[in-house]
PDB file of C-alpha atoms in Angstrom:
ATOM      1  CA  MET A   1     -30.126  -8.812   1.618  1.00  0.00           C
ATOM      2  CA  LEU A   2     -27.598 -11.064  -0.104  1.00  0.00           C
ATOM      3  CA  THR A   3     -29.038 -14.512  -0.727  1.00  0.00           C
ATOM      4  CA  GLU A   4     -27.140 -17.653  -1.659  1.00  0.00           C
ATOM      5  CA  ALA A   5     -28.805 -17.544  -5.092  1.00  0.00           C
ATOM      6  CA  GLN A   6     -27.430 -14.039  -5.646  1.00  0.00           C
ATOM      7  CA  ALA A   7     -23.960 -15.012  -4.413  1.00  0.00           C
ATOM      8  CA  LYS A   8     -24.075 -18.016  -6.756  1.00  0.00           C
ATOM      9  CA  GLU A   9     -24.866 -15.695  -9.662  1.00  0.00           C
ATOM     10  CA  VAL A  10     -21.864 -13.510  -8.788  1.00  0.00           C
ATOM     11  CA  PHE A  11     -19.615 -16.551  -8.450  1.00  0.00           C
ATOM     12  CA  GLU A  12     -20.708 -18.151 -11.732  1.00  0.00           C
ATOM     13  CA  LYS A  13     -20.192 -14.893 -13.604  1.00  0.00           C
ATOM     14  CA  TYR A  14     -16.665 -14.759 -12.213  1.00  0.00           C
ATOM     15  CA  VAL A  15     -15.933 -18.387 -13.148  1.00  0.00           C
ATOM     16  CA  GLN A  16     -17.124 -17.905 -16.726  1.00  0.00           C
ATOM     17  CA  GLU A  17     -15.402 -14.587 -17.404  1.00  0.00           C
ATOM     18  CA  ASN A  18     -12.180 -15.619 -15.662  1.00  0.00           C
ATOM     19  CA  ALA A  19     -11.943 -18.822 -17.726  1.00  0.00           C
ATOM     20  CA  ALA A  20     -12.706 -16.922 -20.958  1.00  0.00           C
ATOM     21  CA  ALA A  21     -10.054 -14.281 -20.229  1.00  0.00           C
ATOM     22  CA  ASP A  22      -7.448 -16.950 -19.424  1.00  0.00           C
ATOM     23  CA  ALA A  23      -8.262 -18.874 -22.613  1.00  0.00           C
ATOM     24  CA  LYS A  24      -7.808 -15.746 -24.718  1.00  0.00           C
ATOM     25  CA  GLY A  25      -4.804 -14.470 -22.792  1.00  0.00           C
ATOM     26  CA  ASP A  26      -6.734 -11.237 -22.239  1.00  0.00           C
ATOM     27  CA  ALA A  27      -5.246  -9.801 -19.062  1.00  0.00           C
ATOM     28  CA  GLU A  28      -7.463  -6.721 -19.051  1.00  0.00           C
ATOM     29  CA  ALA A  29     -10.771  -8.536 -19.550  1.00  0.00           C
ATOM     30  CA  ILE A  30     -10.311 -10.053 -16.130  1.00  0.00           C
ATOM     31  CA  ALA A  31     -10.640  -6.570 -14.585  1.00  0.00           C
ATOM     32  CA  ARG A  32     -14.399  -6.824 -15.126  1.00  0.00           C
ATOM     33  CA  VAL A  33     -14.649  -9.512 -12.427  1.00  0.00           C
ATOM     34  CA  GLU A  34     -11.447  -9.107 -10.391  1.00  0.00           C
ATOM     35  CA  GLY A  35     -10.129  -6.312  -8.224  1.00  0.00           C
ATOM     36  CA  GLY A  36      -7.694  -5.603  -5.419  1.00  0.00           C
ATOM     37  CA  ARG A  37      -4.725  -7.877  -4.873  1.00  0.00           C
ATOM     38  CA  LEU A  38      -6.131 -10.652  -7.028  1.00  0.00           C
ATOM     39  CA  LEU A  39      -6.236  -8.379 -10.073  1.00  0.00           C
ATOM     40  CA  GLU A  40      -2.652  -7.279  -9.369  1.00  0.00           C
ATOM     41  CA  GLU A  41      -1.604 -10.929  -9.192  1.00  0.00           C
ATOM     42  CA  SER A  42      -3.410 -11.761 -12.444  1.00  0.00           C
ATOM     43  CA  ARG A  43      -1.724  -8.893 -14.235  1.00  0.00           C
ATOM     44  CA  ALA A  44       1.658  -9.926 -12.826  1.00  0.00           C
ATOM     45  CA  SER A  45       1.042 -13.493 -13.995  1.00  0.00           C
ATOM     46  CA  ALA A  46       0.192 -12.190 -17.469  1.00  0.00           C
ATOM     47  CA  ARG A  47       3.442 -10.194 -17.583  1.00  0.00           C
ATOM     48  CA  LEU A  48       5.382 -13.293 -16.599  1.00  0.00           C
ATOM     49  CA  HIS A  49       3.718 -15.421 -19.287  1.00  0.00           C
ATOM     50  CA  GLN A  50       4.519 -12.743 -21.862  1.00  0.00           C
ATOM     51  CA  ALA A  51       8.139 -12.491 -20.733  1.00  0.00           C
ATOM     52  CA  ALA A  52       8.591 -16.267 -20.658  1.00  0.00           C
ATOM     53  CA  GLY A  53       6.706 -16.902 -23.888  1.00  0.00           C
ATOM     54  CA  THR A  54       4.172 -19.180 -22.186  1.00  0.00           C
ATOM     55  CA  LYS A  55       0.378 -19.260 -21.928  1.00  0.00           C
ATOM     56  CA  ASP A  56      -1.921 -19.301 -18.934  1.00  0.00           C
ATOM     57  CA  THR A  57      -4.107 -22.328 -18.252  1.00  0.00           C
ATOM     58  CA  SER A  58      -7.847 -21.799 -18.175  1.00  0.00           C
ATOM     59  CA  VAL A  59      -9.327 -22.908 -14.842  1.00  0.00           C
ATOM     60  CA  ARG A  60     -12.959 -23.427 -13.866  1.00  0.00           C
ATOM     61  CA  TYR A  61     -14.245 -23.720 -10.301  1.00  0.00           C
ATOM     62  CA  VAL A  62     -17.003 -26.132  -9.289  1.00  0.00           C
ATOM     63  CA  GLN A  63     -18.842 -27.431  -6.215  1.00  0.00           C
ATOM     64  CA  PRO A  64     -19.092 -24.061  -4.437  1.00  0.00           C
ATOM     65  CA  THR A  65     -19.870 -23.710  -0.743  1.00  0.00           C
ATOM     66  CA  PHE A  66     -20.852 -20.178   0.228  1.00  0.00           C
ATOM     67  CA  LEU A  67     -19.779 -18.275   3.337  1.00  0.00           C
ATOM     68  CA  ILE A  68     -22.254 -15.403   3.481  1.00  0.00           C
ATOM     69  CA  PRO A  69     -22.493 -13.057   6.483  1.00  0.00           C
ATOM     70  CA  PRO A  70     -25.905 -12.544   8.079  1.00  0.00           C
ATOM     71  CA  VAL A  71     -28.021  -9.510   7.339  1.00  0.00           C
ATOM     72  CA  VAL A  72     -28.361  -7.031  10.185  1.00  0.00           C
ATOM     73  CA  GLU A  73     -31.759  -5.384  10.352  1.00  0.00           C
ATOM     74  CA  GLY A  74     -31.607  -1.780   9.216  1.00  0.00           C
ATOM     75  CA  ALA A  75     -28.050  -2.117   7.831  1.00  0.00           C
ATOM     76  CA  PRO A  76     -26.942  -2.387   4.176  1.00  0.00           C
ATOM     77  CA  ALA A  77     -26.468  -5.810   2.659  1.00  0.00           C
ATOM     78  CA  PRO A  78     -23.042  -7.402   3.312  1.00  0.00           C
ATOM     79  CA  ARG A  79     -20.203  -5.951   1.254  1.00  0.00           C
ATOM     80  CA  GLY A  80     -18.193  -9.159   1.311  1.00  0.00           C
ATOM     81  CA  PHE A  81     -18.620 -12.932   1.195  1.00  0.00           C
ATOM     82  CA  ALA A  82     -16.435 -15.957   0.501  1.00  0.00           C
ATOM     83  CA  VAL A  83     -16.694 -19.168  -1.512  1.00  0.00           C
ATOM     84  CA  LEU A  84     -14.987 -22.529  -1.090  1.00  0.00           C
ATOM     85  CA  SER A  85     -14.792 -24.489  -4.342  1.00  0.00           C
ATOM     86  CA  LYS A  86     -12.854 -27.139  -6.231  1.00  0.00           C
ATOM     87  CA  ARG A  87     -10.829 -26.815  -9.402  1.00  0.00           C
ATOM     88  CA  GLU A  88     -12.579 -28.666 -12.198  1.00  0.00           C
ATOM     89  CA  GLY A  89     -10.723 -31.922 -12.742  1.00  0.00           C
ATOM     90  CA  ALA A  90      -9.393 -31.945  -9.172  1.00  0.00           C
ATOM     91  CA  GLU A  91     -12.638 -32.454  -7.292  1.00  0.00           C
ATOM     92  CA  THR A  92     -11.145 -35.196  -5.092  1.00  0.00           C
ATOM     93  CA  ASP A  93      -8.242 -33.071  -3.899  1.00  0.00           C
ATOM     94  CA  ARG A  94      -8.238 -32.522  -0.142  1.00  0.00           C
ATOM     95  CA  SER A  95      -7.724 -28.789  -0.595  1.00  0.00           C
ATOM     96  CA  SER A  96     -10.260 -26.208  -1.762  1.00  0.00           C
ATOM     97  CA  VAL A  97      -9.908 -22.805  -3.363  1.00  0.00           C
ATOM     98  CA  LEU A  98     -11.033 -19.926  -1.155  1.00  0.00           C
ATOM     99  CA  HIS A  99     -12.268 -16.814  -2.979  1.00  0.00           C
ATOM    100  CA  TYR A 100     -13.332 -13.574  -1.332  1.00  0.00           C
ATOM    101  CA  PHE A 101     -15.724 -11.220  -3.122  1.00  0.00           C
ATOM    102  CA  THR A 102     -16.293  -7.597  -2.159  1.00  0.00           C
ATOM    103  CA  ARG A 103     -18.193  -4.763  -3.744  1.00  0.00           C
ATOM    104  CA  ALA A 104     -17.913  -1.015  -3.923  1.00  0.00           C
ATOM    105  CA  GLY A 105     -20.694   1.306  -2.806  1.00  0.00           C
ATOM    106  CA  ASP A 106     -23.002   1.255   0.173  1.00  0.00           C
ATOM    107  CA  GLY A 107     -26.232  -0.240  -1.076  1.00  0.00           C
ATOM    108  CA  GLY A 108     -28.152  -1.118  -4.197  1.00  0.00           C
ATOM    109  CA  ASP A 109     -29.151  -4.539  -5.383  1.00  0.00           C
ATOM    110  CA  ALA A 110     -26.713  -6.973  -3.749  1.00  0.00           C
ATOM    111  CA  GLY A 111     -27.388  -9.575  -6.408  1.00  0.00           C
ATOM    112  CA  ASP A 112     -27.141  -7.473  -9.548  1.00  0.00           C
ATOM    113  CA  GLY A 113     -23.503  -8.601  -9.958  1.00  0.00           C
ATOM    114  CA  LYS A 114     -22.315  -5.218 -11.217  1.00  0.00           C
ATOM    115  CA  ASP A 115     -20.184  -4.135  -8.269  1.00  0.00           C
ATOM    116  CA  TRP A 116     -19.015  -7.522  -6.986  1.00  0.00           C
ATOM    117  CA  LYS A 117     -15.444  -8.545  -7.762  1.00  0.00           C
ATOM    118  CA  ALA A 118     -13.156 -11.329  -6.605  1.00  0.00           C
ATOM    119  CA  VAL A 119     -10.336  -9.713  -4.641  1.00  0.00           C
ATOM    120  CA  VAL A 120      -8.546 -12.707  -3.083  1.00  0.00           C
ATOM    121  CA  ALA A 121      -7.975 -16.301  -4.195  1.00  0.00           C
ATOM    122  CA  THR A 122      -6.093 -18.714  -1.964  1.00  0.00           C
ATOM    123  CA  TRP A 123      -6.412 -22.276  -0.666  1.00  0.00           C
ATOM    124  CA  VAL A 124      -7.178 -24.247   2.465  1.00  0.00           C
ATOM    125  CA  VAL A 125      -7.397 -27.946   3.285  1.00  0.00           C
ATOM    126  CA  THR A 126     -11.044 -28.928   3.799  1.00  0.00           C
ATOM    127  CA  VAL A 127     -10.910 -32.748   3.807  1.00  0.00           C
ATOM    128  CA  PRO A 128      -9.131 -34.720   6.565  1.00  0.00           C
ATOM    129  CA  PRO A 129      -6.506 -37.273   5.531  1.00  0.00           C
ATOM    130  CA  PRO A 130      -7.758 -40.847   5.175  1.00  0.00           C
ATOM    131  CA  ALA A 131      -7.519 -43.008   8.268  1.00  0.00           C
ATOM    132  CA  ASP A 132      -4.655 -45.486   7.950  1.00  0.00           C
ATOM    133  CA  PRO A 133      -3.803 -47.634  10.983  1.00  0.00           C
ATOM    134  CA  SER A 134      -0.458 -48.669   9.481  1.00  0.00           C
ATOM    135  CA  PRO A 135       0.850 -45.856   7.284  1.00  0.00           C
ATOM    136  CA  SER A 136       3.782 -46.609   5.043  1.00  0.00           C
ATOM    137  CA  PRO A 137       7.001 -44.593   5.483  1.00  0.00           C
ATOM    138  CA  THR A 138       6.902 -41.146   3.901  1.00  0.00           C
ATOM    139  CA  VAL A 139       8.749 -40.993   0.603  1.00  0.00           C
ATOM    140  CA  SER A 140      11.329 -38.222   0.418  1.00  0.00           C
ATOM    141  CA  PRO A 141      10.044 -35.339  -1.719  1.00  0.00           C
ATOM    142  CA  LYS A 142      11.631 -34.468  -5.027  1.00  0.00           C
ATOM    143  CA  ASP A 143      14.466 -31.956  -5.088  1.00  0.00           C
ATOM    144  CA  GLY A 144      13.068 -28.474  -4.614  1.00  0.00           C
ATOM    145  CA  VAL A 145       9.667 -29.726  -3.421  1.00  0.00           C
ATOM    146  CA  ILE A 146       8.573 -28.608   0.037  1.00  0.00           C
ATOM    147  CA  LYS A 147       6.302 -31.048   1.843  1.00  0.00           C
ATOM    148  CA  VAL A 148       3.748 -29.588   4.253  1.00  0.00           C
ATOM    149  CA  ARG A 149       0.936 -30.952   6.435  1.00  0.00           C
ATOM    150  CA  PRO A 150      -1.679 -28.205   6.810  1.00  0.00           C
ATOM    151  CA  LYS A 151      -4.378 -28.285   9.462  1.00  0.00           C
ATOM    152  CA  VAL A 152      -7.900 -28.869   8.140  1.00  0.00           C
ATOM    153  CA  LEU A 153     -10.080 -25.742   8.027  1.00  0.00           C
ATOM    154  CA  PRO A 154     -12.241 -25.655  11.191  1.00  0.00           C
ATOM    155  CA  GLU A 155     -16.017 -25.589  10.749  1.00  0.00           C
ATOM    156  CA  PRO A 156     -17.487 -22.063  10.464  1.00  0.00           C
ATOM    157  CA  ALA A 157     -20.270 -21.096  12.847  1.00  0.00           C
ATOM    158  CA  ARG A 158     -23.570 -20.908  10.967  1.00  0.00           C
ATOM    159  CA  GLY A 159     -26.861 -19.358  11.990  1.00  0.00           C
ATOM    160  CA  ALA A 160     -30.313 -20.845  11.604  1.00  0.00           C
ATOM    161  CA  GLY A 161     -30.624 -19.557   8.038  1.00  0.00           C
ATOM    162  CA  GLY A 162     -27.262 -20.945   6.963  1.00  0.00           C
ATOM    163  CA  SER A 163     -25.385 -17.651   7.076  1.00  0.00           C
ATOM    164  CA  VAL A 164     -21.881 -17.684   8.554  1.00  0.00           C
ATOM    165  CA  GLU A 165     -21.494 -15.612  11.684  1.00  0.00           C
ATOM    166  CA  LEU A 166     -19.060 -12.727  11.694  1.00  0.00           C
ATOM    167  CA  SER A 167     -16.492 -12.501  14.475  1.00  0.00           C
ATOM    168  CA  PRO A 168     -17.508 -10.045  17.206  1.00  0.00           C
ATOM    169  CA  THR A 169     -13.794  -9.337  17.743  1.00  0.00           C
ATOM    170  CA  ALA A 170     -12.868  -8.761  14.095  1.00  0.00           C
ATOM    171  CA  THR A 171     -10.802  -5.629  14.699  1.00  0.00           C
ATOM    172  CA  ALA A 172      -8.614  -7.353  17.274  1.00  0.00           C
ATOM    173  CA  ASP A 173      -8.485 -10.544  15.195  1.00  0.00           C
ATOM    174  CA  THR A 174      -7.062  -8.829  12.102  1.00  0.00           C
ATOM    175  CA  ALA A 175      -4.065  -7.603  14.109  1.00  0.00           C
ATOM    176  CA  VAL A 176      -2.698 -11.104  13.487  1.00  0.00           C
ATOM    177  CA  CYS A 177      -1.871 -10.021   9.924  1.00  0.00           C
ATOM    178  CA  GLY A 178       0.564  -7.389  11.137  1.00  0.00           C
ATOM    179  CA  ARG A 179       2.135  -9.867  13.544  1.00  0.00           C
ATOM    180  CA  TYR A 180       2.585 -12.414  10.749  1.00  0.00           C
ATOM    181  CA  ALA A 181       4.122  -9.730   8.503  1.00  0.00           C
ATOM    182  CA  ASP A 182       6.578  -8.783  11.267  1.00  0.00           C
ATOM    183  CA  TYR A 183       7.384 -12.449  11.900  1.00  0.00           C
ATOM    184  CA  LEU A 184       8.319 -12.988   8.230  1.00  0.00           C
ATOM    185  CA  SER A 185      10.474  -9.848   8.068  1.00  0.00           C
ATOM    186  CA  PHE A 186      14.173 -10.527   8.667  1.00  0.00           C
ATOM    187  CA  THR A 187      17.616 -10.734   7.107  1.00  0.00           C
ATOM    188  CA  ALA A 188      18.730 -14.334   6.553  1.00  0.00           C
ATOM    189  CA  PRO A 189      19.909 -16.228   8.571  1.00  0.00           C
ATOM    190  CA  SER A 190      18.575 -14.142  11.494  1.00  0.00           C
ATOM    191  CA  GLY A 191      14.900 -15.166  11.290  1.00  0.00           C
ATOM    192  CA  LYS A 192      13.475 -16.415  14.594  1.00  0.00           C
ATOM    193  CA  PRO A 193      11.446 -19.636  14.101  1.00  0.00           C
ATOM    194  CA  ASP A 194      10.019 -19.594  17.639  1.00  0.00           C
ATOM    195  CA  THR A 195       7.334 -17.029  18.448  1.00  0.00           C
ATOM    196  CA  PRO A 196       4.661 -16.684  21.165  1.00  0.00           C
ATOM    197  CA  TYR A 197       2.167 -15.434  18.558  1.00  0.00           C
ATOM    198  CA  PHE A 198       1.905 -18.520  16.327  1.00  0.00           C
ATOM    199  CA  GLU A 199       1.720 -22.271  16.746  1.00  0.00           C
ATOM    200  CA  PRO A 200       4.798 -24.128  15.426  1.00  0.00           C
ATOM    201  CA  GLY A 201       4.210 -25.597  11.984  1.00  0.00           C
ATOM    202  CA  ASP A 202       5.032 -25.758   8.315  1.00  0.00           C
ATOM    203  CA  PHE A 203       3.898 -22.158   7.701  1.00  0.00           C
ATOM    204  CA  THR A 204       5.723 -20.668  10.690  1.00  0.00           C
ATOM    205  CA  GLY A 205       8.952 -22.134  12.113  1.00  0.00           C
ATOM    206  CA  LYS A 206       9.614 -24.440   9.165  1.00  0.00           C
ATOM    207  CA  MET A 207       9.085 -21.537   6.758  1.00  0.00           C
ATOM    208  CA  VAL A 208      11.481 -19.259   8.652  1.00  0.00           C
ATOM    209  CA  ASP A 209      14.087 -22.030   8.649  1.00  0.00           C
ATOM    210  CA  HIS A 210      13.542 -22.449   4.900  1.00  0.00           C
ATOM    211  CA  PHE A 211      14.214 -18.788   4.149  1.00  0.00           C
ATOM    212  CA  ASN A 212      17.113 -18.655   6.601  1.00  0.00           C
ATOM    213  CA  GLY A 213      18.584 -21.345   4.358  1.00  0.00           C
ATOM    214  CA  TRP A 214      18.732 -18.824   1.506  1.00  0.00           C
ATOM    215  CA  ASN A 215      21.692 -17.168   3.230  1.00  0.00           C
ATOM    216  CA  GLN A 216      24.891 -17.229   1.184  1.00  0.00           C
ATOM    217  CA  GLU A 217      28.423 -16.212   2.034  1.00  0.00           C
ATOM    218  CA  LYS A 218      28.644 -13.728  -0.851  1.00  0.00           C
ATOM    219  CA  LEU A 219      25.053 -12.446  -0.848  1.00  0.00           C
ATOM    220  CA  GLN A 220      22.910 -10.603   1.690  1.00  0.00           C
ATOM    221  CA  ARG A 221      19.205 -11.477   1.518  1.00  0.00           C
ATOM    222  CA  SER A 222      16.350  -9.839   3.408  1.00  0.00           C
ATOM    223  CA  PHE A 223      12.557 -10.019   3.559  1.00  0.00           C
ATOM    224  CA  SER A 224      10.208  -7.216   4.572  1.00  0.00           C
ATOM    225  CA  TYR A 225       6.419  -7.687   4.752  1.00  0.00           C
ATOM    226  CA  ARG A 226       3.431  -5.444   5.432  1.00  0.00           C
ATOM    227  CA  PRO A 227      -0.350  -5.979   5.382  1.00  0.00           C
ATOM    228  CA  VAL A 228      -2.113  -4.531   2.329  1.00  0.00           C
ATOM    229  CA  GLY A 229      -5.457  -4.846   0.567  1.00  0.00           C
ATOM    230  CA  GLU A 230      -9.004  -4.126   1.550  1.00  0.00           C
ATOM    231  CA  GLU A 231     -10.909  -5.302   4.586  1.00  0.00           C
ATOM    232  CA  LEU A 232     -12.243  -8.846   4.284  1.00  0.00           C
ATOM    233  CA  PRO A 233     -14.983 -10.531   6.336  1.00  0.00           C
ATOM    234  CA  VAL A 234     -13.702 -12.185   9.521  1.00  0.00           C
ATOM    235  CA  PHE A 235     -15.792 -15.290  10.098  1.00  0.00           C
ATOM    236  CA  ARG A 236     -16.530 -16.848  13.458  1.00  0.00           C
ATOM    237  CA  LEU A 237     -15.647 -20.524  13.805  1.00  0.00           C
ATOM    238  CA  LYS A 238     -17.797 -23.161  15.473  1.00  0.00           C
ATOM    239  CA  ASP A 239     -15.329 -23.478  18.356  1.00  0.00           C
ATOM    240  CA  GLY A 240     -15.505 -19.734  19.024  1.00  0.00           C
ATOM    241  CA  GLY A 241     -12.306 -18.793  17.205  1.00  0.00           C
ATOM    242  CA  SER A 242     -12.033 -16.597  14.123  1.00  0.00           C
ATOM    243  CA  LEU A 243     -10.963 -17.087  10.518  1.00  0.00           C
ATOM    244  CA  VAL A 244      -8.764 -14.257   9.238  1.00  0.00           C
ATOM    245  CA  THR A 245      -7.385 -14.040   5.709  1.00  0.00           C
ATOM    246  CA  CYS A 246      -4.351 -11.758   5.377  1.00  0.00           C
ATOM    247  CA  THR A 247      -3.029 -10.180   2.198  1.00  0.00           C
ATOM    248  CA  LEU A 248       0.612  -9.189   2.543  1.00  0.00           C
ATOM    249  CA  GLU A 249       3.114  -7.428   0.320  1.00  0.00           C
ATOM    250  CA  GLY A 250       6.678  -8.608   0.683  1.00  0.00           C
ATOM    251  CA  THR A 251       9.858  -6.992  -0.555  1.00  0.00           C
ATOM    252  CA  TYR A 252      12.760  -9.370  -1.100  1.00  0.00           C
ATOM    253  CA  ARG A 253      16.190  -7.748  -1.467  1.00  0.00           C
ATOM    254  CA  ASP A 254      19.268  -9.577  -2.691  1.00  0.00           C
ATOM    255  CA  ARG A 255      22.656  -7.907  -3.078  1.00  0.00           C
ATOM    256  CA  GLY A 256      26.320  -8.743  -3.150  1.00  0.00           C
ATOM    257  CA  ARG A 257      28.078  -8.364   0.174  1.00  0.00           C
ATOM    258  CA  THR A 258      30.953  -6.561  -1.572  1.00  0.00           C
ATOM    259  CA  VAL A 259      31.353  -4.815  -4.922  1.00  0.00           C
ATOM    260  CA  GLU A 260      33.066  -7.985  -6.156  1.00  0.00           C
ATOM    261  CA  ASN A 261      29.983 -10.141  -5.622  1.00  0.00           C
ATOM    262  CA  TRP A 262      27.151 -10.489  -8.131  1.00  0.00           C
ATOM    263  CA  ILE A 263      23.809 -12.264  -8.583  1.00  0.00           C
ATOM    264  CA  THR A 264      22.736 -14.519 -11.452  1.00  0.00           C
ATOM    265  CA  PHE A 265      19.547 -16.507 -12.068  1.00  0.00           C
ATOM    266  CA  ASP A 266      18.753 -19.834 -13.634  1.00  0.00           C
ATOM    267  CA  ALA A 267      17.720 -19.409 -17.278  1.00  0.00           C
ATOM    268  CA  LYS A 268      14.228 -20.778 -16.553  1.00  0.00           C
ATOM    269  CA  SER A 269      13.515 -18.785 -13.403  1.00  0.00           C
ATOM    270  CA  ASP A 270      10.678 -16.273 -13.175  1.00  0.00           C
ATOM    271  CA  SER A 271      13.069 -13.585 -11.972  1.00  0.00           C
ATOM    272  CA  GLU A 272      15.312 -14.096 -15.003  1.00  0.00           C
ATOM    273  CA  ALA A 273      12.332 -13.774 -17.347  1.00  0.00           C
ATOM    274  CA  LEU A 274      11.023 -10.622 -15.655  1.00  0.00           C
ATOM    275  CA  LEU A 275      14.495  -9.050 -15.784  1.00  0.00           C
ATOM    276  CA  GLY A 276      14.583  -9.527 -19.540  1.00  0.00           C
ATOM    277  CA  GLY A 277      16.720 -12.655 -19.820  1.00  0.00           C
ATOM    278  CA  GLY A 278      20.283 -12.728 -21.101  1.00  0.00           C
ATOM    279  CA  ARG A 279      21.790 -14.297 -17.959  1.00  0.00           C
ATOM    280  CA  ARG A 280      23.198 -10.940 -16.916  1.00  0.00           C
ATOM    281  CA  LYS A 281      25.007 -10.266 -13.649  1.00  0.00           C
ATOM    282  CA  TRP A 282      23.317  -8.095 -11.039  1.00  0.00           C
ATOM    283  CA  ALA A 283      24.782  -6.074  -8.166  1.00  0.00           C
ATOM    284  CA  SER A 284      21.390  -6.052  -6.454  1.00  0.00           C
ATOM    285  CA  VAL A 285      17.846  -7.210  -7.108  1.00  0.00           C
ATOM    286  CA  GLU A 286      14.561  -6.148  -5.521  1.00  0.00           C
ATOM    287  CA  GLU A 287      11.417  -8.251  -5.910  1.00  0.00           C
ATOM    288  CA  VAL A 288       7.915  -7.347  -4.725  1.00  0.00           C
ATOM    289  CA  TRP A 289       5.835 -10.377  -3.739  1.00  0.00           C
ATOM    290  CA  SER A 290       2.137 -10.858  -3.061  1.00  0.00           C
ATOM    291  CA  VAL A 291       1.328 -13.352  -0.300  1.00  0.00           C
ATOM    292  CA  THR A 292      -1.983 -14.535   1.115  1.00  0.00           C
ATOM    293  CA  ALA A 293      -2.292 -16.365   4.437  1.00  0.00           C
ATOM    294  CA  VAL A 294      -5.346 -17.910   6.116  1.00  0.00           C
ATOM    295  CA  VAL A 295      -5.091 -17.834   9.907  1.00  0.00           C
ATOM    296  CA  GLU A 296      -7.142 -19.381  12.701  1.00  0.00           C
ATOM    297  CA  VAL A 297      -7.242 -17.034  15.699  1.00  0.00           C
ATOM    298  CA  PRO A 298      -8.304 -18.806  18.930  1.00  0.00           C
ATOM    299  CA  GLN A 299     -11.025 -17.406  21.135  1.00  0.00           C
ATOM    300  CA  GLY A 300      -9.677 -15.515  24.115  1.00  0.00           C
ATOM    301  CA  GLY A 301      -6.123 -15.144  22.837  1.00  0.00           C
ATOM    302  CA  GLY A 302      -3.205 -17.515  22.554  1.00  0.00           C
ATOM    303  CA  PRO A 303      -1.030 -18.515  19.585  1.00  0.00           C
ATOM    304  CA  ALA A 304      -2.736 -18.417  16.174  1.00  0.00           C
ATOM    305  CA  THR A 305      -2.476 -21.229  13.616  1.00  0.00           C
ATOM    306  CA  VAL A 306      -1.553 -20.470  10.017  1.00  0.00           C
ATOM    307  CA  LEU A 307      -3.797 -22.807   8.019  1.00  0.00           C
ATOM    308  CA  SER A 308      -2.284 -21.987   4.632  1.00  0.00           C
ATOM    309  CA  THR A 309      -0.048 -19.532   2.808  1.00  0.00           C
ATOM    310  CA  ASP A 310       1.538 -19.217  -0.613  1.00  0.00           C
ATOM    311  CA  ALA A 311       4.685 -17.595   0.815  1.00  0.00           C
ATOM    312  CA  TYR A 312       6.865 -20.535  -0.246  1.00  0.00           C
ATOM    313  CA  ASP A 313       6.043 -19.644  -3.861  1.00  0.00           C
ATOM    314  CA  ALA A 314       4.753 -16.087  -3.766  1.00  0.00           C
ATOM    315  CA  THR A 315       3.419 -14.239  -6.805  1.00  0.00           C
ATOM    316  CA  LYS A 316       6.088 -11.850  -8.071  1.00  0.00           C
ATOM    317  CA  LEU A 317       4.435  -8.509  -8.751  1.00  0.00           C
ATOM    318  CA  SER A 318       7.661  -6.904  -9.987  1.00  0.00           C
ATOM    319  CA  VAL A 319      11.388  -7.527 -10.265  1.00  0.00           C
ATOM    320  CA  LYS A 320      14.032  -4.864 -10.824  1.00  0.00           C
ATOM    321  CA  GLY A 321      17.794  -5.001 -10.656  1.00  0.00           C
ATOM    322  CA  VAL A 322      21.015  -2.978 -10.772  1.00  0.00           C
ATOM    323  CA  GLU A 323      23.494  -4.522 -13.200  1.00  0.00           C
ATOM    324  CA  TRP A 324      26.901  -5.486 -11.923  1.00  0.00           C
ATOM    325  CA  LYS A 325      29.759  -3.736 -13.731  1.00  0.00           C
TER     326      LYS A 325
END
C-alpha cells in the first residue's frame, strides 16, 4: 500500500531535487523527479531562459496536504496521488500548488521513490476570501493584467483512514477534458462564450471573449486544443461530484490575411526570444502551448465548473515561424 509517510518521502525528494536543479540551471537533472507534461514544460522554460538570457528562480514547496487513493484489497498499490502545498514565502496566499505524481510499472515498493515522478503542477484556490460586510470598490487592474475570481476547491471525500475516494464514474468524468479542448478551439473572433457544458466564469466565457479580442484586421488567429498526457486520478468530492485535472496541448496559429501583411513581436516577448530575436517580420507563426485545467464535474451531469487554468498565460513548448519576404 501507499502510506502518507511514503508519499511524503516522494514529495520531499521532488522538492529538494527540483530546487537544486533550478538553482543550478540544470534542465536535465530535473528529469530524475519529473516526467510527462511537467518535464516538457520545465525543458521549455529552460529553453526560454537560455534564449532570453535569464535565470530560473528556485522554488520550494511547504505545508503539503496529501490526496492519496485508497488501497483495494488484492490490487496493486495506487499508481497516482496528488499533493496540495504552498510556495515557501507565500504561505498566506489563498491559492495552493497542486502536484500530481504517477509511477511506471505495476507493483513493487510504493514508497521506494524510484519510479514516482511529478507529472503535473498547477494551482487551485483553497482558502475562501475574507468576510467583509462593506467591501471597498475594486481597483482597476494594471494594463495587461487579467483579474479573475476562481471558485474555492470543494472538499474531497475522504474515507475512515484519511484516503481520498476515487470517482466511480472516472471514465465519464474525464470526457470533460475533450469538451474543454473543443470549447477553446476556434478562429478569433468566432469563439462562442456560451456553452451548455460549462458554468459561465472567468475561465470559460470571459476567457473566450479575451481571445476573441486578439482578432486583428490584418491578421488571422486561431486556437486548436486537444487532451494529452497520462491518466491522472479522478477524485470524488464530498458533495458527490468529481475533481478532474486536464492536460491540454494547444496550437496557436497567427498569419497575415494577405501576402502584404506581416507579424512582429515586442522585443521582450517570449515568442520573440524563442524565434531568435532580431525583431524580424513573419508571414506566419505557429506556437505550441501546454495548458492545465482543474475542473469540478457535478454528480449526475450538468455544466462543469473550471476551477483554474493557466490558459491565459500558457507555457510555450515551441515557437516556429515563416519569415515575411
